[in-house]
XYZ file of C-alpha atoms in Angstrom:
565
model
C 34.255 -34.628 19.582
C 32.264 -32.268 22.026
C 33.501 -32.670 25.774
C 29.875 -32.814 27.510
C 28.890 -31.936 31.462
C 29.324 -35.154 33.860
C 28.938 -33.609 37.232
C 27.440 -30.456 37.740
C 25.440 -27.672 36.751
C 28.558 -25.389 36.861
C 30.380 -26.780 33.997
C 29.268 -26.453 30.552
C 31.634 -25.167 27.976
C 30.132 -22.582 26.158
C 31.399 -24.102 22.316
C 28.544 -27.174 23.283
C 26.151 -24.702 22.222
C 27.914 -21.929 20.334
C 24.529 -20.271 18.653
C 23.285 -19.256 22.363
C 23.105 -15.582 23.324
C 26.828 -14.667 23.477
C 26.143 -11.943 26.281
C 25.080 -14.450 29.060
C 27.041 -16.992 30.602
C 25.648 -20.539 29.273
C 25.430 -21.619 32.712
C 22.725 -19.156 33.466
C 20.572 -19.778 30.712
C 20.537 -23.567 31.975
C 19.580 -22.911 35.222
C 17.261 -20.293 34.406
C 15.584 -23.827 32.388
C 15.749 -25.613 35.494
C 14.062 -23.192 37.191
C 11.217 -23.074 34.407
C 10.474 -26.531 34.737
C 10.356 -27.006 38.212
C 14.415 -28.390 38.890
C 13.344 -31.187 36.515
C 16.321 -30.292 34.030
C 19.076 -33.145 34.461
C 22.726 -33.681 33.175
C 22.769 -37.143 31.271
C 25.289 -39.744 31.757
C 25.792 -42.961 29.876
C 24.277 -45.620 32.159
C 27.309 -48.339 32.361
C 29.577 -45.119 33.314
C 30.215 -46.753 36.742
C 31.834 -49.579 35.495
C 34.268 -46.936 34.187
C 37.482 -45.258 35.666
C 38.076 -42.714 32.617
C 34.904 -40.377 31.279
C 35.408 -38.256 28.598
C 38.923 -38.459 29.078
C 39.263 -37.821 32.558
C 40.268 -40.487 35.152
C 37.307 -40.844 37.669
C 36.576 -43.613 39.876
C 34.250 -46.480 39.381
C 31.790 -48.212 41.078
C 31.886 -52.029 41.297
C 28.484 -51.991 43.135
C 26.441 -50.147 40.543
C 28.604 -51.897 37.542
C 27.303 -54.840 39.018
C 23.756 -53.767 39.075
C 24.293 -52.781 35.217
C 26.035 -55.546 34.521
C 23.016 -57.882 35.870
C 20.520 -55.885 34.107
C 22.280 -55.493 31.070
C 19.396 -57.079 28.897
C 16.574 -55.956 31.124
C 14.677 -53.411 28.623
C 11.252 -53.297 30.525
C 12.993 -52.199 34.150
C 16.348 -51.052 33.899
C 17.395 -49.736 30.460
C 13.384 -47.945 30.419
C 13.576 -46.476 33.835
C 16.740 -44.370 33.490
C 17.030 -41.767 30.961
C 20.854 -43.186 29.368
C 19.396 -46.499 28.477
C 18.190 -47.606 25.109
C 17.433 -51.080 23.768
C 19.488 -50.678 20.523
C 22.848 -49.407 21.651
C 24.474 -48.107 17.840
C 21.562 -45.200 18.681
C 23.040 -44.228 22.232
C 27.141 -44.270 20.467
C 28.758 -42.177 17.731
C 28.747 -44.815 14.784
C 31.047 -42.905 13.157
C 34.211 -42.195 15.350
C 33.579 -44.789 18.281
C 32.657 -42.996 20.792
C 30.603 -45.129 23.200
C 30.203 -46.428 26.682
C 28.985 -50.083 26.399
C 29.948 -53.210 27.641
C 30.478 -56.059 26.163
C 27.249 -57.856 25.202
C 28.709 -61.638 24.661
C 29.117 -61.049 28.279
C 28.531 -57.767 30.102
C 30.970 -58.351 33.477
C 33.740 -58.683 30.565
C 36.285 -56.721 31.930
C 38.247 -56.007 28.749
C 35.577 -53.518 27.700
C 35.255 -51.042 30.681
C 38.902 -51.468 31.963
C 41.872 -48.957 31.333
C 42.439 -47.866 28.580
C 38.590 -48.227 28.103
C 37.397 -44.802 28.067
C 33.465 -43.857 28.497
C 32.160 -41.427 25.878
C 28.696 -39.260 25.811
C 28.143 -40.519 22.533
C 25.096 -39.529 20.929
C 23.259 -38.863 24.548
C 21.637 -35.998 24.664
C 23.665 -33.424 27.292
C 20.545 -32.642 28.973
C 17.010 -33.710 29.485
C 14.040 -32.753 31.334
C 11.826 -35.347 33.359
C 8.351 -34.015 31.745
C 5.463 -33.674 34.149
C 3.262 -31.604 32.535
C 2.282 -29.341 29.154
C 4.024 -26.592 30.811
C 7.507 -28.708 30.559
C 7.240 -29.125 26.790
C 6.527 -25.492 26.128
C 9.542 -24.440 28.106
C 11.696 -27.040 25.902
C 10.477 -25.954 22.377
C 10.630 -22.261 23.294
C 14.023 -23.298 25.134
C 15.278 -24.749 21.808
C 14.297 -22.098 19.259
C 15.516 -19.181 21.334
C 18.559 -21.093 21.784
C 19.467 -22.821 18.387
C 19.468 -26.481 20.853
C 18.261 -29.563 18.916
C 15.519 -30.687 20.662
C 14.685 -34.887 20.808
C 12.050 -37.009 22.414
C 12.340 -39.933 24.537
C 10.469 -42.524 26.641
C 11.311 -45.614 26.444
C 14.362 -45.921 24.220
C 12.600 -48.942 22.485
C 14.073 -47.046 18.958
C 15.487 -48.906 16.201
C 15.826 -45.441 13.878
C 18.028 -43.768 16.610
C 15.226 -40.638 16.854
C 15.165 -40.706 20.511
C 19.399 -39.548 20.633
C 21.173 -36.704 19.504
C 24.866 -35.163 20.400
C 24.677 -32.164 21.927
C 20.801 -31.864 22.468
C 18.603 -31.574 24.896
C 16.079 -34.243 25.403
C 12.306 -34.717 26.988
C 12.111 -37.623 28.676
C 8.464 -38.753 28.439
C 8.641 -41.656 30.672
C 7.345 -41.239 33.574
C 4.533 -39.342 32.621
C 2.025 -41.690 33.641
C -1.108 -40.237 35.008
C -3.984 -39.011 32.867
C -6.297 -35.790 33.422
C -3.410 -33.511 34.975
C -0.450 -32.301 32.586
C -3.222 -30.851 29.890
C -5.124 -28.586 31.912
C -4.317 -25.478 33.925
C -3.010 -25.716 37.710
C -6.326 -24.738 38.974
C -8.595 -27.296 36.984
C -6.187 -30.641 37.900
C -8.124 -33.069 39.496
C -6.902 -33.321 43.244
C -6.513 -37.662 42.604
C -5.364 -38.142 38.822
C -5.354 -41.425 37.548
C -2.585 -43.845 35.850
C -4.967 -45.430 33.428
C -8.805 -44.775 32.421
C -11.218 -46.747 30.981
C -14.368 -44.489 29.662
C -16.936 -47.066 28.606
C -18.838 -44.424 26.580
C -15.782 -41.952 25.473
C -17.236 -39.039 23.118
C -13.928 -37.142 21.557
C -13.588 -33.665 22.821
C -15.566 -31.620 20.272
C -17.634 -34.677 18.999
C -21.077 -35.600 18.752
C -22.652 -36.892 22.189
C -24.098 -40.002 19.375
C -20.105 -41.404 18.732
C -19.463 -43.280 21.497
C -16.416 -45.385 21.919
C -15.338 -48.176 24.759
C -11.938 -46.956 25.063
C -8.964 -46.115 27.567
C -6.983 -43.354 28.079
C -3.448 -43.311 29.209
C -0.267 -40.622 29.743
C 2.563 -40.850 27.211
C 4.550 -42.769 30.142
C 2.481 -45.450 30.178
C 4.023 -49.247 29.004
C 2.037 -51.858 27.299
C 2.454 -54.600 29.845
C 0.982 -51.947 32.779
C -2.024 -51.234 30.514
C -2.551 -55.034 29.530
C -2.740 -55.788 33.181
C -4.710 -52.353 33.695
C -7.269 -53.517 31.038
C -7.999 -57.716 31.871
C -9.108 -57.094 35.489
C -12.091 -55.200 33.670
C -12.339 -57.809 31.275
C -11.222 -55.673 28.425
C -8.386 -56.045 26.263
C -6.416 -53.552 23.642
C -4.472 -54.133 20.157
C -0.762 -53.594 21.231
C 2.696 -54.417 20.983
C 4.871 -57.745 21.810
C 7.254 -55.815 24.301
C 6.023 -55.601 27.381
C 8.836 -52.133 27.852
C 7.140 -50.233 24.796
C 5.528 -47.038 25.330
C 1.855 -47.389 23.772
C 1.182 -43.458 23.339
C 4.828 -43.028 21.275
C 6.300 -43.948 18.411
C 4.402 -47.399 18.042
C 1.078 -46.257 17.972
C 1.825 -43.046 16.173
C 4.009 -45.114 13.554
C 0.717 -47.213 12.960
C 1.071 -49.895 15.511
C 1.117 -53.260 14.535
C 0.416 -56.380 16.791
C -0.973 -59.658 16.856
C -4.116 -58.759 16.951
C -3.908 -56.649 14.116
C -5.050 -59.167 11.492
C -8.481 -59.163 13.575
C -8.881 -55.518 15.096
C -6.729 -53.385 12.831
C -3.842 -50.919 13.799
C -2.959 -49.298 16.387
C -3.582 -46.191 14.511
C -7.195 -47.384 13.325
C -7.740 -47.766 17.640
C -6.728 -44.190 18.368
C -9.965 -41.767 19.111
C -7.856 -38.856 20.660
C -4.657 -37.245 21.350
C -3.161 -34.821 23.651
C -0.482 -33.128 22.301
C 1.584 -29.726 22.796
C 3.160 -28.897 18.702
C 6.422 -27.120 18.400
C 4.791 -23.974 18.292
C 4.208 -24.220 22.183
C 1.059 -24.861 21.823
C -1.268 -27.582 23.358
C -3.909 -28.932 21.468
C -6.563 -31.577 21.258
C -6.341 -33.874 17.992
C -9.562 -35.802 17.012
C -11.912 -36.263 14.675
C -13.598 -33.499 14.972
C -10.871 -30.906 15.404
C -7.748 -30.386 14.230
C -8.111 -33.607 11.997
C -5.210 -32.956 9.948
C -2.909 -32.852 12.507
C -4.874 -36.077 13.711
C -4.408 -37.718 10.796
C -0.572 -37.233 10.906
C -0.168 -38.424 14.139
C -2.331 -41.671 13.261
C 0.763 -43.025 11.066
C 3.112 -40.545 10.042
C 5.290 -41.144 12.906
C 6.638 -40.559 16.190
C 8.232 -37.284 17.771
C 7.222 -35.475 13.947
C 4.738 -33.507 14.374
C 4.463 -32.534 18.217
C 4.698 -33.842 21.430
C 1.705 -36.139 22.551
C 0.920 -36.446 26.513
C -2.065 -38.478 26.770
C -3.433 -40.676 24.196
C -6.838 -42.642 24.189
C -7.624 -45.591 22.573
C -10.592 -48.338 21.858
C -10.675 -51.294 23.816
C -12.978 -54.590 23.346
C -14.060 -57.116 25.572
C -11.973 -59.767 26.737
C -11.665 -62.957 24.542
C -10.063 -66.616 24.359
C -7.608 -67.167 21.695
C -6.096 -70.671 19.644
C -2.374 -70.603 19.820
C 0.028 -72.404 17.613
C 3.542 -72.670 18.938
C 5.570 -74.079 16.212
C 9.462 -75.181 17.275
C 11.248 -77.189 14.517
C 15.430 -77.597 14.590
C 16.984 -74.004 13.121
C 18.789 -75.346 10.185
C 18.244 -73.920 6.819
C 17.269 -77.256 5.199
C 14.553 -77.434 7.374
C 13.498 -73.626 7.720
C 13.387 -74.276 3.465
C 10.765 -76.544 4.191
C 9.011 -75.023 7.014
C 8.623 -71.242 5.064
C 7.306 -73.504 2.452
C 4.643 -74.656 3.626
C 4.082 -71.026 5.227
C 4.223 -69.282 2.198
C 1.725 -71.687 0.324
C -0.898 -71.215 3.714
C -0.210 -67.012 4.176
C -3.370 -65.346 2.487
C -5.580 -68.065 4.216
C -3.631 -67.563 7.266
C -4.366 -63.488 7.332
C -7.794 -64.058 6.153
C -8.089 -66.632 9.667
C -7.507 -63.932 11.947
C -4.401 -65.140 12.860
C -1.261 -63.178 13.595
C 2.013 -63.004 15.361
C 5.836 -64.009 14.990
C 8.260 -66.096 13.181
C 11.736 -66.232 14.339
C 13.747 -67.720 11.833
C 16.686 -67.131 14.234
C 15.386 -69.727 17.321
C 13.113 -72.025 14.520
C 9.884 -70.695 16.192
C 6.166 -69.792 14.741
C 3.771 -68.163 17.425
C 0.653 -66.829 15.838
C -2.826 -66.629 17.510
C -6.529 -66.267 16.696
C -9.807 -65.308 17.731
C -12.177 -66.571 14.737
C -11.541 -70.282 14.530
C -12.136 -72.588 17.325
C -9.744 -75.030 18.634
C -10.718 -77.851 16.274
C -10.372 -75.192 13.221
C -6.972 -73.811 14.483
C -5.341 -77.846 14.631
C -7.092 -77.997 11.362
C -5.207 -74.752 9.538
C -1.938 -75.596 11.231
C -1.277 -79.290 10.739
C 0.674 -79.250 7.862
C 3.188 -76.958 9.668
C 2.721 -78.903 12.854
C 3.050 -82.333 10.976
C 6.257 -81.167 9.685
C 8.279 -79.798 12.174
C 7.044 -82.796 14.520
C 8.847 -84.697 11.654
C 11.317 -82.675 11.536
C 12.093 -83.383 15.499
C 10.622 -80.342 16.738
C 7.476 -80.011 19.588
C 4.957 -78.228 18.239
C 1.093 -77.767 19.421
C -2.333 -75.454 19.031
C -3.931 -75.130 22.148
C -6.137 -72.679 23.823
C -5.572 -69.530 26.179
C -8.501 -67.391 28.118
C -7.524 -64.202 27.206
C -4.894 -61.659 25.465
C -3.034 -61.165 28.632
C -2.538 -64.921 29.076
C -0.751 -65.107 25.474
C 1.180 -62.062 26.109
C 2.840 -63.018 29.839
C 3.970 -66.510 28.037
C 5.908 -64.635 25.029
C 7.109 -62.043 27.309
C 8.850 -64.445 29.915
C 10.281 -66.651 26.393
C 7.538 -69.680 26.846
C 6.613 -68.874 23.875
C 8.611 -67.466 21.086
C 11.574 -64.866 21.644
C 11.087 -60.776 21.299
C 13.601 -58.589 19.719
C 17.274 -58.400 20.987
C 18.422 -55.694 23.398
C 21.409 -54.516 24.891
C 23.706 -54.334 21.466
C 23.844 -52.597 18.421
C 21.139 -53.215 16.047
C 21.714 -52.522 11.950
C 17.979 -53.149 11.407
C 15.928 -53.283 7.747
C 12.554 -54.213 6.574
C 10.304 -54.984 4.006
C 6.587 -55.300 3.599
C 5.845 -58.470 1.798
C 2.764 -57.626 -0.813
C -0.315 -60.392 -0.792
C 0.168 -60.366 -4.076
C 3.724 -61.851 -4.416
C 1.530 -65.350 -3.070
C -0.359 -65.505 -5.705
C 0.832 -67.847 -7.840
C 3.159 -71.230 -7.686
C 5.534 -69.279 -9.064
C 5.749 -65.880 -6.862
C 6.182 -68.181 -3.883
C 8.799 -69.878 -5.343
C 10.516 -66.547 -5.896
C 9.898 -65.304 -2.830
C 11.380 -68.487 -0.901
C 13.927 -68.159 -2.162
C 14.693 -64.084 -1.648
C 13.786 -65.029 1.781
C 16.034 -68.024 2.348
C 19.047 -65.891 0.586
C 17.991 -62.902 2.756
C 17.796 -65.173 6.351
C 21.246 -66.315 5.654
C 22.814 -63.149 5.555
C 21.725 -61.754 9.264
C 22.721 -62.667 12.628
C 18.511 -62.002 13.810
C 15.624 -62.780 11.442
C 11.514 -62.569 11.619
C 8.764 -62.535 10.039
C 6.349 -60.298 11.963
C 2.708 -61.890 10.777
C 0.551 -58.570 12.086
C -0.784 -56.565 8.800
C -4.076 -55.355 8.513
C -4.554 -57.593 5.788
C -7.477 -59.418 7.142
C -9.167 -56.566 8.342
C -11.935 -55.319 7.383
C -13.301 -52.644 10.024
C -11.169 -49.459 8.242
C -9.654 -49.501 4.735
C -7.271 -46.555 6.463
C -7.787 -43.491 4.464
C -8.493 -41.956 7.806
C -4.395 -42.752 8.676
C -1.874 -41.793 7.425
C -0.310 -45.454 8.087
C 1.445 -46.126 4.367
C -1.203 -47.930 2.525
C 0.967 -50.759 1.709
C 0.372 -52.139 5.073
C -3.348 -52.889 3.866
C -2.113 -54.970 0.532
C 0.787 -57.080 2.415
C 0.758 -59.898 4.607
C 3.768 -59.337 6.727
C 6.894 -57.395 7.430
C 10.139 -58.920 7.305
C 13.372 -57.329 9.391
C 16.804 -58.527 9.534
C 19.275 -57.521 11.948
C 23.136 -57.432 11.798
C 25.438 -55.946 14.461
C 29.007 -55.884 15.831
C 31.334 -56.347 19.427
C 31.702 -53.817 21.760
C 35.547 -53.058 19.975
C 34.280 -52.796 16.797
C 36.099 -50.732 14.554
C 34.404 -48.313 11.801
C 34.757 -50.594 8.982
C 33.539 -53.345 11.388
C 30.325 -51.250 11.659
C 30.144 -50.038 8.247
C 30.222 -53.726 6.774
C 26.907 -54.686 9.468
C 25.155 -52.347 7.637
C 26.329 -53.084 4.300
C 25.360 -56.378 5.336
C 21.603 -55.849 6.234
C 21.310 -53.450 3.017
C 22.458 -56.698 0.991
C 20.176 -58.847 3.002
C 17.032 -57.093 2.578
C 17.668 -56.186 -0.624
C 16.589 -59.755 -2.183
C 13.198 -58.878 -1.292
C 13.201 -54.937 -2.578
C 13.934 -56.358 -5.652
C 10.783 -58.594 -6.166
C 8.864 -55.910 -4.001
C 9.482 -53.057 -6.242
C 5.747 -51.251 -5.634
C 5.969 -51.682 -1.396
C 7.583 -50.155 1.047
C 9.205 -50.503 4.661
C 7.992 -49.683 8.347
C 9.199 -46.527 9.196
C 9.855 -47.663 12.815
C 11.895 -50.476 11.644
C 13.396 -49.669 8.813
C 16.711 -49.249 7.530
C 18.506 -46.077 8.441
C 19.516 -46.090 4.797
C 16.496 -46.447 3.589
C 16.864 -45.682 -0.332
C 13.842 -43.099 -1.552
C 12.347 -42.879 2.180
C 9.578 -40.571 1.046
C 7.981 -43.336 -0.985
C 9.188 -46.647 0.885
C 7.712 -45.212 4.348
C 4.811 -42.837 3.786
C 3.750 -43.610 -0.039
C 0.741 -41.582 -1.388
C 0.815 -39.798 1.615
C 4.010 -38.043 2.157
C 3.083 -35.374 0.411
C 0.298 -34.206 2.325
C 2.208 -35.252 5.536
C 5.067 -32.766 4.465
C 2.790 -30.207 4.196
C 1.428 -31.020 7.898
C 4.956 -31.189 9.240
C 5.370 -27.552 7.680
C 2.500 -26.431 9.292
């Protein structure tokens, strides 16, 4: 394993990097970086390192007061883990799965001292050695000319909200994405910045750069930095609202919208690629570009779908936004056995197409017994009526379940956030994640929902996390996608499915190997009734068995050929 810079700039063993020109010391050509891009080049360290005495193998001393603060905010994804470059909501991504080499606590409970004390030893991991806090175009140039000059893998991060591990890499160098927040200032040149940029921007008659003056758009543009929950706020005191993610921490210019973007609203509005009007964007051959409609549409086209930190790095993204609406909310709780979640997917399964085809969308976590799906097109006498069969049986069933009404998007989305209602994704611990689009057409008969019960009900009982994410585009009709490159399968299924295994902080390699094996086997029962769909590339399975096809479909071909470009 690499030994990796802790301290300072002064120590960086040359064999880190052993392609870099051999006639300069490595040193110099890092700090000659730093200089580039303004001092904003940083050494990385693990972020529960001050809980540790030994780093890399050297004896250091700890910290109890910043442990603590770790410790604390061990689970905190939208504060802590996002606002320091180290952290990462799925920890197997920010580790070495395959020798160990780690510095996490102990997620049953973080203050455990067993996992940070001697002989407990704090490893690099897969953290990238280096990253640069990215403030303008100018930053990502440096990096990719930086990296092909100097043979340095190069990765992107904001957030860490990854479940495919893209945003880590041993011995690379990193952009960090994050706190690029303001809009109309990293694109153009020094002299044309606005003297008072702006975090967020609505544009209630946005033209495309390069588009006719007659396609006009109510949208919002925001820097790649930018979180959901910031916009959400952003948008409802104008009365607006946008299609988005369920964690408030997620970056909405990144890897979700660019991976196609699903949400609870998508059943009604569409994807988050079918939102996106424009990106800013700098490809690897250092160059910055606009991508829109109107020009450079293939590279627009990729970056609508094909997937995060692929084909360039985007800066600024702008999106369509809609006026503010009330929403019926059922919040189904029922007793998480798996005699009763038998019954309860039942019923589900036999009510799915209408369900889609009723606007409504959202989560079932099979984990906590909970169904939280919303709507726009029925009214609250309409919603009752569509849900009572699922709300007459999990009252029966001793659970509290109800359909009520909320005044707007953001209303919904501070309840689920805060765990009022329903439960988002774990964090803090390794995550061996899979998934499977479910096709409408395996509810078509008596029959393929009895099949499908019970692949699902044999697949829920071999993870430790389950859900059904209820947020395809199959009820909507605005786009039919060929403008995407989202995988059309998402048009033709109802829902995704993911199922998560993991392991303890002193897990060994077998240990690891068998929570994957685990989640293959798991989400397997439903490949093998789903032969003609495919998986989410941003929630997939790192294994994912003939990835062209299962993630991109009819369009990985021409998305190769992008990527080449």
């Amino acid at each position: 394993m690499l030994e990796f810079l802790q301290a300072s700039w002064g120590v960086l063993l040359a064999s880190v990097f052993s392609v870099v020109d051999k006639n300069r010391p490595v040193t110099d050509i890092w700090r000659q970086l730093n200089t580039t891009v303004g001092g904003r080049l940083a050494a990385s360290n693990p972020w529960p390192q001050p809980c540790f005495s030994s780093v890399n193998g050297r004896s250091t001393h700890n910290d109890s007061s910043q442990c603590g603060t770790v410790c604390q905010n061990y689970f905190n994804q939208h504060v802590a883990r996002s606002d320091v470059f180290a952290g990462y909501s799925a920890t197997n991504f920010d580790m070495c799965m395959s020798n160990g080499d780690q510095c996490h606590l102990d997620f049953m409970n973080p203050s455990n001292p067993l996992a940070f004390s001697p002989p407990a030893d704090c490893r690099q991991g897969s953290i990238p050695n280096y990253y640069i806090d990215v403030q303008e175009k100018d930053d990502v140039i440096a990096a990719f000319d930086f990296a092909r000059k100097n043979g340095v893998p190069l990765v992107i991060k904001n957030t860490g909200h990854d479940f495919k591990g893209r945003s880590s890499g041993p011995g690379s160098l990193a952009l960090w994405m994050h706190r690029m927040k303001y809009v109309g200032r990293y694109f153009l040149s020094s002299d044309r910045r606005p003297s008072m940029p702006t975090q967020i921007h609505h544009s209630p008659e946005f033209v495309a750069d390069g588009c006719p003056s007659s396609d006009v758009h109510n949208a919002v543009t925001f820097g790649a930095g930018q979180q959901f929950e910031e916009i959400f706020q952003y948008l409802d005191k104008l009365g607006l609202q946008m299609v988005g993610g369920s964690d408030q921490s997620v970056g909405a210019a990144g890897g979700w919208a660019q991976g196609g973007g699903h949400s609870s609203l998508t059943p009604t509005y569409g994807l988050g690629a079918d939102r996106t009007l424009q990106y800013k964007v700098v490809t690897p051959d250092g160059v910055a570009r606009i991508a829109n409609a109107c020009q450079n549409e293939d590279l627009f086209w990729a970056l609508r779908g094909g997937g995060g930190g692929t084909f360039g790095v985007v800066l600024e993204a702008t999106m369509m936004v809609s006026q503010v609406e009330s929403y019926r909310v059922a919040n189904i709780n029922w007793p998480p056995t798996a005699p009763n979640l038998k019954q309860v997917l039942e019923i589900f399964l036999n009510n799915a197409t209408n369900f889609a085809l009723q606007g409504w969308g959202g989560y079932v976590t099979i984990t906590t017994g909970n169904i939280i799906l919303m709507t726009p097109r029925l009214n609250l006498k309409e919603a009752q009526e569509s849900m009572h069969p699922l709300v007459e049986l999990t009252t029966q069933l001793g659970g509290v379940s109800t359909v009520t009404e909320v005044p707007t998007f953001l209303s919904w989305f501070d309840n689920y956030v805060r765990g009022m209602a329903g439960a988002q994704a774990l964090v803090g611990l390794p995550i061996a994640m899979a998934s499977r689009l479910v096709p409408q057409k395996n509810h078509a008969t008596p029959e393929g929902r009895t099949e499908l019960l019970e692949a699902l009900s044999s697949a829920f009982g071999l993870s430790v996390f389950s859900q059904i994410h209820f947020t395809s585009p199959y009820g909507f009709t605005g786009s039919n996608g060929s403008d995407t490159s989202v995988n059309p399968v998402w048009r033709t299924s109802l829902y995704q499915v993911i199922v998560v295994n993991s392991w303890l902080f002193d897990s060994t390699l077998e240990q690891r190997k068998e929570a994957y094996a685990q989640t293959t086997k798991s989400i397997n029962y439903l490949r093998d009734i789903t032969p003609d769909s495919g998986a989410y590339h941003n929630e997939a399975d790192i294994h994912e068995p003939n990835y062209g096809h299962s993630f991109y479909n009819t369009n990985y071909v021409r998305l190769l050929e992008i990527k080449n470009k």
